[in-house]
Short mmCIF file of C-alpha atoms and ligand atoms in Angstrom, two decimals:
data_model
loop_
_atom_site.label_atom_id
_atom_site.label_comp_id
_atom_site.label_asym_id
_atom_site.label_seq_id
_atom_site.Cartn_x
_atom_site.Cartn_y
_atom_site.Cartn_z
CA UNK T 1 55.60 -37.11 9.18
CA UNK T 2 52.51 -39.07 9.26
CA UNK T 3 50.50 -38.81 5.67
CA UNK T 4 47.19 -37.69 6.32
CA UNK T 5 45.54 -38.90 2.76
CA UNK T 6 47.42 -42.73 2.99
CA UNK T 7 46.43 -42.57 7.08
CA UNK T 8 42.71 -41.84 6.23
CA UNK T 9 42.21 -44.00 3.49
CA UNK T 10 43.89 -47.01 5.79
CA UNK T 11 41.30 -46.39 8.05
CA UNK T 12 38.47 -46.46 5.81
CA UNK T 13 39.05 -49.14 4.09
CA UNK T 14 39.78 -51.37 7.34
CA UNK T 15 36.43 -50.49 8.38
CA UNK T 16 35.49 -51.80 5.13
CA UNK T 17 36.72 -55.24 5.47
CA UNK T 18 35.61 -55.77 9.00
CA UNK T 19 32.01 -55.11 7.65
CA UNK T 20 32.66 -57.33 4.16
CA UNK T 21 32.09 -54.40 2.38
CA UNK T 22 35.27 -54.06 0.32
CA UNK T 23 35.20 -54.03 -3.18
CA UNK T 24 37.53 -54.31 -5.46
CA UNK T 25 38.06 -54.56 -9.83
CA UNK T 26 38.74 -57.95 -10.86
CA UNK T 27 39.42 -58.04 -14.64
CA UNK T 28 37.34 -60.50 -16.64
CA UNK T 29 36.71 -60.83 -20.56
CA UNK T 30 33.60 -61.06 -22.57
CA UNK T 31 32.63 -63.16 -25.17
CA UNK T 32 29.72 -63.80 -27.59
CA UNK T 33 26.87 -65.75 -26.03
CA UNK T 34 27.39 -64.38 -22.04
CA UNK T 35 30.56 -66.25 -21.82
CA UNK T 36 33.03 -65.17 -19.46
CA UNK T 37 36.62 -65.51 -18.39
CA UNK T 38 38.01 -64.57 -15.68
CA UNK T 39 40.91 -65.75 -13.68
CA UNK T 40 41.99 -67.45 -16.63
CA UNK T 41 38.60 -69.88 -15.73
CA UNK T 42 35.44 -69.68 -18.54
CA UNK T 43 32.14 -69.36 -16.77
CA UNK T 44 28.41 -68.51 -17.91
CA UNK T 45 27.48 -64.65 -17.12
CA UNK T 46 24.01 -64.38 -15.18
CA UNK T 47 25.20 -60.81 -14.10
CA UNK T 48 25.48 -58.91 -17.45
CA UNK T 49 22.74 -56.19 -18.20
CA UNK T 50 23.68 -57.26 -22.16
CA UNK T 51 20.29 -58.16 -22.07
CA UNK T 52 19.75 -59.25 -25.66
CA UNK T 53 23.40 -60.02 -26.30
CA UNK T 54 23.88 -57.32 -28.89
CA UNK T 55 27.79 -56.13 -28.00
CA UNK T 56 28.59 -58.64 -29.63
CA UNK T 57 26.32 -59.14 -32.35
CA UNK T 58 27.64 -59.48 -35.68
CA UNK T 59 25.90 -56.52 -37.51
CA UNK T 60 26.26 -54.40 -34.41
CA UNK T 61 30.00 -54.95 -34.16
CA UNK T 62 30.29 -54.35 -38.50
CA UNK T 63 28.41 -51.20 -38.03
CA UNK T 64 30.54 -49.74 -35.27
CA UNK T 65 33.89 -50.81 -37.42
CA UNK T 66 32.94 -49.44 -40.68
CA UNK T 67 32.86 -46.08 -38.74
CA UNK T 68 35.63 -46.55 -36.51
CA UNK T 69 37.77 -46.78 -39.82
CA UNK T 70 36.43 -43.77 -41.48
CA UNK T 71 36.22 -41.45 -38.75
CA UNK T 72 38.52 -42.56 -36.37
CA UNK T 73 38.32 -43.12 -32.17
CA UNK T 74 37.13 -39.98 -30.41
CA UNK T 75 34.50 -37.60 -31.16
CA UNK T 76 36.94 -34.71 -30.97
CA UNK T 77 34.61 -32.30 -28.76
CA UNK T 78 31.64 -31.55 -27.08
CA UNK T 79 28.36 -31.57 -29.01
CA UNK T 80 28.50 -28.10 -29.00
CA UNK T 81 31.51 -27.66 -30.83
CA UNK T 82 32.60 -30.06 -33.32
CA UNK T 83 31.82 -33.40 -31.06
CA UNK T 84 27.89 -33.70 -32.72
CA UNK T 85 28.75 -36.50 -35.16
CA UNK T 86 25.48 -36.84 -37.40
CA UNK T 87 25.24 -40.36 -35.98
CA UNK T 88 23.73 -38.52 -32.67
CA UNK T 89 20.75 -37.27 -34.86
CA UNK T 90 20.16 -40.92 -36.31
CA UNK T 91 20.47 -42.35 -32.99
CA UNK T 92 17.87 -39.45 -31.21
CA UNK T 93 15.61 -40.06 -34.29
CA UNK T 94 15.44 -43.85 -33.28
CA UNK T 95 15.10 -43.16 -29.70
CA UNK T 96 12.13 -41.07 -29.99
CA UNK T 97 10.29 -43.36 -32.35
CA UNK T 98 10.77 -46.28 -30.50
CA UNK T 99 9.83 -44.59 -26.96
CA UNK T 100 6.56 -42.67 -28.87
CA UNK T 101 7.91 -39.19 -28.02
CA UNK T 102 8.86 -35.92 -30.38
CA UNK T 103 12.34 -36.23 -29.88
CA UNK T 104 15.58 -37.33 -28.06
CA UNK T 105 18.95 -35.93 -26.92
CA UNK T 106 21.78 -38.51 -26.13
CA UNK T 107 24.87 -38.19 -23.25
CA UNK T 108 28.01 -39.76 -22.50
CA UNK T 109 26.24 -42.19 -20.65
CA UNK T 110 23.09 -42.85 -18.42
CA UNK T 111 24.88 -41.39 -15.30
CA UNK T 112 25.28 -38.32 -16.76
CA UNK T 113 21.65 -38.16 -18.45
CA UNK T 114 20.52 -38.07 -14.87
CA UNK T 115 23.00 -36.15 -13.75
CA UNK T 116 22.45 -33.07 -16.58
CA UNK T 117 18.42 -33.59 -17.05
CA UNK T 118 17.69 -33.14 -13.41
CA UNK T 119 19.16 -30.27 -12.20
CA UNK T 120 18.57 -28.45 -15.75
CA UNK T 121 14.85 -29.11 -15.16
CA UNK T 122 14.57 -28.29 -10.68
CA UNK T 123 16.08 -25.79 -8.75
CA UNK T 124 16.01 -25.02 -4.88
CA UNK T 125 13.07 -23.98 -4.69
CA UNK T 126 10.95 -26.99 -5.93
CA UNK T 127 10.21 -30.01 -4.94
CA UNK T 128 11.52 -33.72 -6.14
CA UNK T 129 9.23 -36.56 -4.67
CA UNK T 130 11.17 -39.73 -5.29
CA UNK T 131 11.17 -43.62 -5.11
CA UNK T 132 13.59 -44.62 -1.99
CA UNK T 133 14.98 -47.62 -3.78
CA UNK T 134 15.71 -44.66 -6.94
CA UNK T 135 18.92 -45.56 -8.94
CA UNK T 136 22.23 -43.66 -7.53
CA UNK T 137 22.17 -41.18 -10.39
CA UNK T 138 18.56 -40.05 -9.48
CA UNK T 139 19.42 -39.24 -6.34
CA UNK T 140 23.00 -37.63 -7.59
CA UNK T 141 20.78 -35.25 -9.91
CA UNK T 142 18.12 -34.36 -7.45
CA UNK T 143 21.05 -33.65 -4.91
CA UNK T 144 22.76 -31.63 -7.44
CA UNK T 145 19.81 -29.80 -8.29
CA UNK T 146 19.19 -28.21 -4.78
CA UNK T 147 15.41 -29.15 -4.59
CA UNK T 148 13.69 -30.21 -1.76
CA UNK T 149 13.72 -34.25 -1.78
CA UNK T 150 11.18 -36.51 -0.28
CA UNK T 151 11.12 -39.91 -0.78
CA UNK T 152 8.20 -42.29 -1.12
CA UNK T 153 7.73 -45.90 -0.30
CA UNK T 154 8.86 -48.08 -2.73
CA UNK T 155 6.16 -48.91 -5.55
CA UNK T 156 3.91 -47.21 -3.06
CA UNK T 157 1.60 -45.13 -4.86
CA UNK T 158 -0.60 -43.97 -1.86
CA UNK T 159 2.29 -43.39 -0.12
CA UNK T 160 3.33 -40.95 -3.01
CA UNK T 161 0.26 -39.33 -2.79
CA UNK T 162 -0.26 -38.86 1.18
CA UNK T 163 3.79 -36.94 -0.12
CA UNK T 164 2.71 -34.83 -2.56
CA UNK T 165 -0.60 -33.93 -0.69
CA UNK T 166 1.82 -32.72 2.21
CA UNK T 167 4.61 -31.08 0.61
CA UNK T 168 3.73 -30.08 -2.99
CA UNK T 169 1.69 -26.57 -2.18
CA UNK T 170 4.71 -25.35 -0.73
CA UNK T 171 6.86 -25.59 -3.97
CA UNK T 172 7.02 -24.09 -7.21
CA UNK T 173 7.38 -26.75 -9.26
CA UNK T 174 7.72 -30.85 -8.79
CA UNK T 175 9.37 -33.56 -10.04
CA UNK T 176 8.74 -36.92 -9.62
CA UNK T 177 11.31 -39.83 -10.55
CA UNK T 178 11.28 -43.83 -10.58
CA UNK T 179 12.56 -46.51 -12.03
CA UNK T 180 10.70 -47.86 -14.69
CA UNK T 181 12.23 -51.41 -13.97
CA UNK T 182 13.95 -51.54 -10.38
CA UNK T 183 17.77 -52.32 -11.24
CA UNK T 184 18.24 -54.77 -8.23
CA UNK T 185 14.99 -56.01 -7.98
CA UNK T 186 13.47 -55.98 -11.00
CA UNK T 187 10.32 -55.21 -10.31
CA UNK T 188 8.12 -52.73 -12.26
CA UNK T 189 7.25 -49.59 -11.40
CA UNK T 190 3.33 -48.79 -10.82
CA UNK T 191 3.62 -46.23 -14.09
CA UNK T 192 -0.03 -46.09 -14.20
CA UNK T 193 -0.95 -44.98 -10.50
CA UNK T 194 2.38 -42.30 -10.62
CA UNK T 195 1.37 -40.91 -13.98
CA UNK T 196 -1.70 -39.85 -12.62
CA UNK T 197 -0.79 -38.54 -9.64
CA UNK T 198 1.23 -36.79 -11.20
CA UNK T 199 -1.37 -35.18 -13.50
CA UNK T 200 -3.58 -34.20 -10.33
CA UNK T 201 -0.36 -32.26 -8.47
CA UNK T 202 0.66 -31.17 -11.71
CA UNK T 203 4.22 -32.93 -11.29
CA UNK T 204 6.58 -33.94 -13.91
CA UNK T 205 7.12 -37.41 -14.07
CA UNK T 206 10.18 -38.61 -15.36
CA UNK T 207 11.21 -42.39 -15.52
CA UNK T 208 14.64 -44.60 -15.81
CA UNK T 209 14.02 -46.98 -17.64
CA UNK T 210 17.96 -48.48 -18.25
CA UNK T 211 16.26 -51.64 -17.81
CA UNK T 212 13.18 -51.34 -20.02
CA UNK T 213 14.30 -50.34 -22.83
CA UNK T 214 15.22 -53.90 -25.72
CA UNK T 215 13.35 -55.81 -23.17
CA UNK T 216 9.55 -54.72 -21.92
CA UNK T 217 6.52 -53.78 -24.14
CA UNK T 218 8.40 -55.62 -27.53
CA UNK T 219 11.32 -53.96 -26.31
CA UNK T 220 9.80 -50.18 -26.65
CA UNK T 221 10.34 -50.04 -22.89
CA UNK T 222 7.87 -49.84 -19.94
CA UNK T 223 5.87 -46.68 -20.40
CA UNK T 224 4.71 -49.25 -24.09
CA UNK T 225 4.37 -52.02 -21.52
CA UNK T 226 1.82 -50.75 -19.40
CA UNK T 227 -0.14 -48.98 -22.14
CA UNK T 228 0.08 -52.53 -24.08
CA UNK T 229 -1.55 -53.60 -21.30
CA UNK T 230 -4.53 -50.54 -21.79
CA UNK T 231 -3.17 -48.32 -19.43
CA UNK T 232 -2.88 -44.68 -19.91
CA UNK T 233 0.81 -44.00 -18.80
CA UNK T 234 2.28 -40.47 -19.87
CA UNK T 235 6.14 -39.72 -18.67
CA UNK T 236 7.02 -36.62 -20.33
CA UNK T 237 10.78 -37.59 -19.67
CA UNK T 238 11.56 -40.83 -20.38
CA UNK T 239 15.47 -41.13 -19.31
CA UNK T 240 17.75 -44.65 -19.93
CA UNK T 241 20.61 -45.97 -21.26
CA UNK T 242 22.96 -47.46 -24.21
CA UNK T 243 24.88 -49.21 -22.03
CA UNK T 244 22.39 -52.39 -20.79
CA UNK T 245 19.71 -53.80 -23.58
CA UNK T 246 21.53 -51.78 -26.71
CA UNK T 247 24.45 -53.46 -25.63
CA UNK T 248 27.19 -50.35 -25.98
CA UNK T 249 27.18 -47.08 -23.93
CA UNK T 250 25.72 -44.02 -23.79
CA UNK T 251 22.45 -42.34 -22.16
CA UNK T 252 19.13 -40.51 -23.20
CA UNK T 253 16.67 -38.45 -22.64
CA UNK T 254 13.35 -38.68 -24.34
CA UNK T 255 10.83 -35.55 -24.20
CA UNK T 256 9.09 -32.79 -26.39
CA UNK T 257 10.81 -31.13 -28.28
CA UNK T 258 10.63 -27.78 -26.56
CA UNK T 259 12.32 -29.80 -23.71
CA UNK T 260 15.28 -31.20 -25.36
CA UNK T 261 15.92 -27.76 -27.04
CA UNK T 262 15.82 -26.22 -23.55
CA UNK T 263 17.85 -28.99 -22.42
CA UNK T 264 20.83 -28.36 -24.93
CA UNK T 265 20.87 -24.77 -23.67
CA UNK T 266 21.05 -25.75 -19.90
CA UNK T 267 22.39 -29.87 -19.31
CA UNK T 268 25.98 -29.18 -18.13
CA UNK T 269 26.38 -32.95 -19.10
CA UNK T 270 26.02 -32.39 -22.82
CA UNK T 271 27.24 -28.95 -22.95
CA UNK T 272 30.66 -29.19 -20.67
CA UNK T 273 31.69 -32.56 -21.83
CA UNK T 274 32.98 -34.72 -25.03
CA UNK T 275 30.28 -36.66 -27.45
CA UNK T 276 30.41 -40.31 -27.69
CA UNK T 277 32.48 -41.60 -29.57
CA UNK T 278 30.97 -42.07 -33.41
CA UNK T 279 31.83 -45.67 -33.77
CA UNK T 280 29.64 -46.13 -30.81
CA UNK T 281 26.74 -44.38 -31.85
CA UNK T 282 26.66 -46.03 -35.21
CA UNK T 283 26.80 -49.79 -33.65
CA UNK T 284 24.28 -48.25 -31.22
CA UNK T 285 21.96 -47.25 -34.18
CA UNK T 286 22.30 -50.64 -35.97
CA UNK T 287 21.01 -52.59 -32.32
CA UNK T 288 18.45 -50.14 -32.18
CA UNK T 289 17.00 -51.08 -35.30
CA UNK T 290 17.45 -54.87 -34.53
CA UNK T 291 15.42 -54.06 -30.79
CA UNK T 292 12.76 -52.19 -33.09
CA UNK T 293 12.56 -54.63 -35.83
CA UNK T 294 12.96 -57.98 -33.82
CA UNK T 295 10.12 -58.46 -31.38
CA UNK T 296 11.00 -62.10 -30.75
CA UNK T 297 14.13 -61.16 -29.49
CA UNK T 298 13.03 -58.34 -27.08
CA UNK T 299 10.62 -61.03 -25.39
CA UNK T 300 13.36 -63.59 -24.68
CA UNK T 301 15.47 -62.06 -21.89
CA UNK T 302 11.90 -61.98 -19.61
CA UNK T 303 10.85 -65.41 -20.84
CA UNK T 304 14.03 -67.17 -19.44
CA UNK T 305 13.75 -65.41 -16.05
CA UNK T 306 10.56 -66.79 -15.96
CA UNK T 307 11.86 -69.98 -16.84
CA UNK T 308 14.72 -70.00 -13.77
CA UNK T 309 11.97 -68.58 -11.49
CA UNK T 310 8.90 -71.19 -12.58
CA UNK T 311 12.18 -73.90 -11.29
CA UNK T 312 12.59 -72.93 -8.10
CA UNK T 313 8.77 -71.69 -7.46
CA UNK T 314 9.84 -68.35 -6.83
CA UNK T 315 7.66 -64.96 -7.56
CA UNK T 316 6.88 -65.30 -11.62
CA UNK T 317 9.69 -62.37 -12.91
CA UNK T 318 8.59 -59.52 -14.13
CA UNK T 319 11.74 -58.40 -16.01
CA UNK T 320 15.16 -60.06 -16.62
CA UNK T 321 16.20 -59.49 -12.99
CA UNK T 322 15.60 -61.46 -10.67
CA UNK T 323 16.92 -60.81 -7.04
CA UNK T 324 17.75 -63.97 -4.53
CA UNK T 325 18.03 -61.75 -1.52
CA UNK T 326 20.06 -63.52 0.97
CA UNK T 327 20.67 -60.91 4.01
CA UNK T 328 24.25 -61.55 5.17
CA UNK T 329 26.83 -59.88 3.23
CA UNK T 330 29.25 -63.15 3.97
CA UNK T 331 27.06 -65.57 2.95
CA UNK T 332 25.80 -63.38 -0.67
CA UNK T 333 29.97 -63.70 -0.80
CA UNK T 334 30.62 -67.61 -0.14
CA UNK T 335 27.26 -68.49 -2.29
CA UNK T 336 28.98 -66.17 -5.31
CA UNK T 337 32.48 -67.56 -4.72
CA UNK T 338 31.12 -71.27 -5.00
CA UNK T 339 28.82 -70.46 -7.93
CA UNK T 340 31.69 -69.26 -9.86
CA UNK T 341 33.58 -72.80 -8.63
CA UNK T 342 30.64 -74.46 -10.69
CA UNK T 343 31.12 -72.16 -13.80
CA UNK T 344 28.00 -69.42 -13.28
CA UNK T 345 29.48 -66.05 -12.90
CA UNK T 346 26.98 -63.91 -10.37
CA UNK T 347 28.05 -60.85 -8.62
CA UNK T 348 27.03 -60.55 -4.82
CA UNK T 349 25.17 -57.14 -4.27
CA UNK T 350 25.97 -55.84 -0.74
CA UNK T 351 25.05 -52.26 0.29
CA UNK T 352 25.33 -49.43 -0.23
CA UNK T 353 24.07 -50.22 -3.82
CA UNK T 354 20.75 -51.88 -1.81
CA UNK T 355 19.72 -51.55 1.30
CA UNK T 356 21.55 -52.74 4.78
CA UNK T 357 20.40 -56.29 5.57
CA UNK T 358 19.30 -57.35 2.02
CA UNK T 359 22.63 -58.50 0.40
CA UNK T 360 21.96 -60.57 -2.60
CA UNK T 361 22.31 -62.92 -6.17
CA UNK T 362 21.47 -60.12 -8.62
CA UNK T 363 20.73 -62.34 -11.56
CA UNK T 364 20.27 -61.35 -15.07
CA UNK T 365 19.04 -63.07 -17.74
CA UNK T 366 19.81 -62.81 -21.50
CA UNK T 367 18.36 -64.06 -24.56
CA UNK T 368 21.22 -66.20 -25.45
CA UNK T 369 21.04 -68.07 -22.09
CA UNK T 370 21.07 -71.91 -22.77
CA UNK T 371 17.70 -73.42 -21.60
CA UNK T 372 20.08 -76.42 -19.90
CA UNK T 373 22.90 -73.73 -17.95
CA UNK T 374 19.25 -72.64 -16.61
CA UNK T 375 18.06 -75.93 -15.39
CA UNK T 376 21.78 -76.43 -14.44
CA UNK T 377 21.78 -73.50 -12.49
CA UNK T 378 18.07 -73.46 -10.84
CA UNK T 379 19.47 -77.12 -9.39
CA UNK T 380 22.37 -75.44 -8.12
CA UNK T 381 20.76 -73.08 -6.35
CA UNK T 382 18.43 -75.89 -4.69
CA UNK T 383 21.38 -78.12 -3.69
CA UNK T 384 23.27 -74.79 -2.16
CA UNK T 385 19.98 -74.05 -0.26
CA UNK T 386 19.63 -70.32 -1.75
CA UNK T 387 15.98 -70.27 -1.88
CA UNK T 388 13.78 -71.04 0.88
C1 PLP M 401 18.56 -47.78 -13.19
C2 PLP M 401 19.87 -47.30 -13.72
N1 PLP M 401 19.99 -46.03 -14.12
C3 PLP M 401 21.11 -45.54 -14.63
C4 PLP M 401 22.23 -46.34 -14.75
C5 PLP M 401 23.48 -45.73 -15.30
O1 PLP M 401 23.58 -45.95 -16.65
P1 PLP M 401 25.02 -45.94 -17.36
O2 PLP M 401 25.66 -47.24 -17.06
O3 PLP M 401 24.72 -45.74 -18.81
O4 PLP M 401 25.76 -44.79 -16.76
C6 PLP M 401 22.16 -47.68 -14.34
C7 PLP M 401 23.29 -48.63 -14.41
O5 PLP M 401 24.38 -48.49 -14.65
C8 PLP M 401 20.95 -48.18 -13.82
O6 PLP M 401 20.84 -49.44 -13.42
#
């Protein structure tokens, strides 16, 4: 009898290949300063979101044991139950202060923040108006939450507009969601333009900023950014993540505090699912309070993209990613396979994480990056003809 699950799968996945669209999970170990190994072969990590190298830092990693001692591995429940370690408050606490809003609630991880915030917030009958290059988990919540979705042009602000003017009469109520930092192209989001848009259509802005936060506006994140810059940016929700800058895991969301009280009553992804761990939380609170007390630090990780991108005379970068868009699935493949020869470990991106025909060098940059493995690398990517 033929086995419909292995037969379908089979099929799939050749599809898969012929299109060089196969991934697969290659183990590889981290160390301190964005070294790798893998394949039993070191090499220098330009594809880490570790952003200011604090998994491994040596206060962070003290913090985390201490706890991990006293109260053990797991968090034993949801929040809801007996899973609400106190570290959660200390860690919320942080959050808010550092993002400038009344309070905090932390999740399992960024996913689910997106995931639980989203739908608790929009139903059916309202509207979602949306960045098209959005991070998966946007558009996970806003499917999950049944509302009507319409995308906008990326950092297109009339575009946005010309959306809203169309569709937003015909809702209740309206959501709108970006990126604060674009995860594969790192490019900012116009925060400015969107906030008051969304004032006039009285919409809800809400932000990710997983790549913000530890690195942008002295590392309070990009909504600090732009008003450092004497904007006047307001994002009621301010969403992100433990798992990039901070350097462990974990998600947020940051909002009034009517909001997060409201959302403990309705996020399925707080309420139907374990806390973090409290070992995690605690080495998260100790980087937080390096990110908020070490400016210097928060600066680096955009200062040596700038560095790698000055080299090659690309685009000045704007965050600590910086894309090298190469097209062709194959050849974002072969470039990666022979970077990793020379001892620079960078992941090819190939859709669907961005779009058809844009397959690239994702490359992130860290504050621990050596000035040289930059110059050494910039070179490299002139010799191998990456940029034009
Ligand atoms: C923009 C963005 N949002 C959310 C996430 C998810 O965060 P987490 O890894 O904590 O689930 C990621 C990356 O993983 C991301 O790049």
């Amino acid at each position: 009898m033929v086995n419909s699950l292995e037969a379908m799968v089979a099929g799939k996945l050749k599809k898969i290949d012929a299109q060089n669209l196969r991934r697969g999970l290659k183990p590889t170990e981290r160390f301190d300063h964005a070294v790798v190994c893998r394949g039993g072969k070191k090499a220098i990590s330009f594809c880490c979101n570790d952003y200011l190298n604090l998994s491994t830092h040596p206060a962070v990693k003290e913090a985390s044991k201490v706890v991990l001692e006293n109260f053990g591995l797991g968090s034993g429940a949801s929040r809801l139950v007996t899973g609400n370690t106190p570290f959660n408050g200390r860690v919320e606490q942080r959050l808010a202060r550092l993002k400038g809003s009344e309070s905090a609630l932390v999740f399992g991880s960024g996913y689910l923040a997106n995931m639980g915030v989203i739908p608790a917030l929009i139903g059916p009958n309202d509207l979602i108006v949306m960045d098209e290059l959005s991070h998966a988990c946007m558009y996970g919540g806003a499917q999950l939450s049944g509302a009507k979705i319409v995308l906008f042009k990326h950092n297109d602000p009339s575009d946005c507009q010309s959306r809203l003017a169309e569709h937003r009469k015909n809702y209740e109520r309206c959501l709108m969601l970006t990126e604060g930092v674009f995860s594969m192209d790192g490019d900012l989001a116009p925060l400015a333009d969107l906030s008051d848009l969304a004032k006039e259509f009285d919409a809800w802005l809400m932000t990710d900023d997983a790549h913000g936060l530890g690195v942008l506006g002295d590392g309070r994140g990009t909504v600090a950014h732009w008003n450092g810059k004497g904007c006047n940016v307001d994002v009621p929700l301010q969403m992100g993540t433990l798992s990039k800058a901070v350097g462990a895991y974990g998600g947020y969301i940051c909002a009034s505090q009517k909001v997060i009280d409201f959302l403990v009553n309705r996020a399925r992804t707080v309420i139907f699912t374990t806390g973090l761990p409290p070992a995690v939380l605690a080495g998260v609170d100790k980087a937080l309070e390096i990110i908020e007390t070490d400016k210097k630090l928060a600066n680096q990780p955009v200062e040596k993209a700038k560095l790698f991108t000055s080299l090659l005379g690309l685009p000045d970068a704007q965050s600590s990613i910086v894309p090298v868009v190469l097209g062709d699935e194959e050849r974002a493949l072969k470039a990666s396979a022979q970077l990793e020869k020379e001892g620079f470990l960078i992941t090819a991106i190939r859709p669907p994480t961005v779009p058809a025909g844009t397959a690239r060098l994702r490359l992130t940059f860290c504050a621990e990056h050596k000035e040289e493995d930059i110059h050494r690398l910039a070179s490299l990517f002139k010799t191998m003809e990456l940029v034009a």
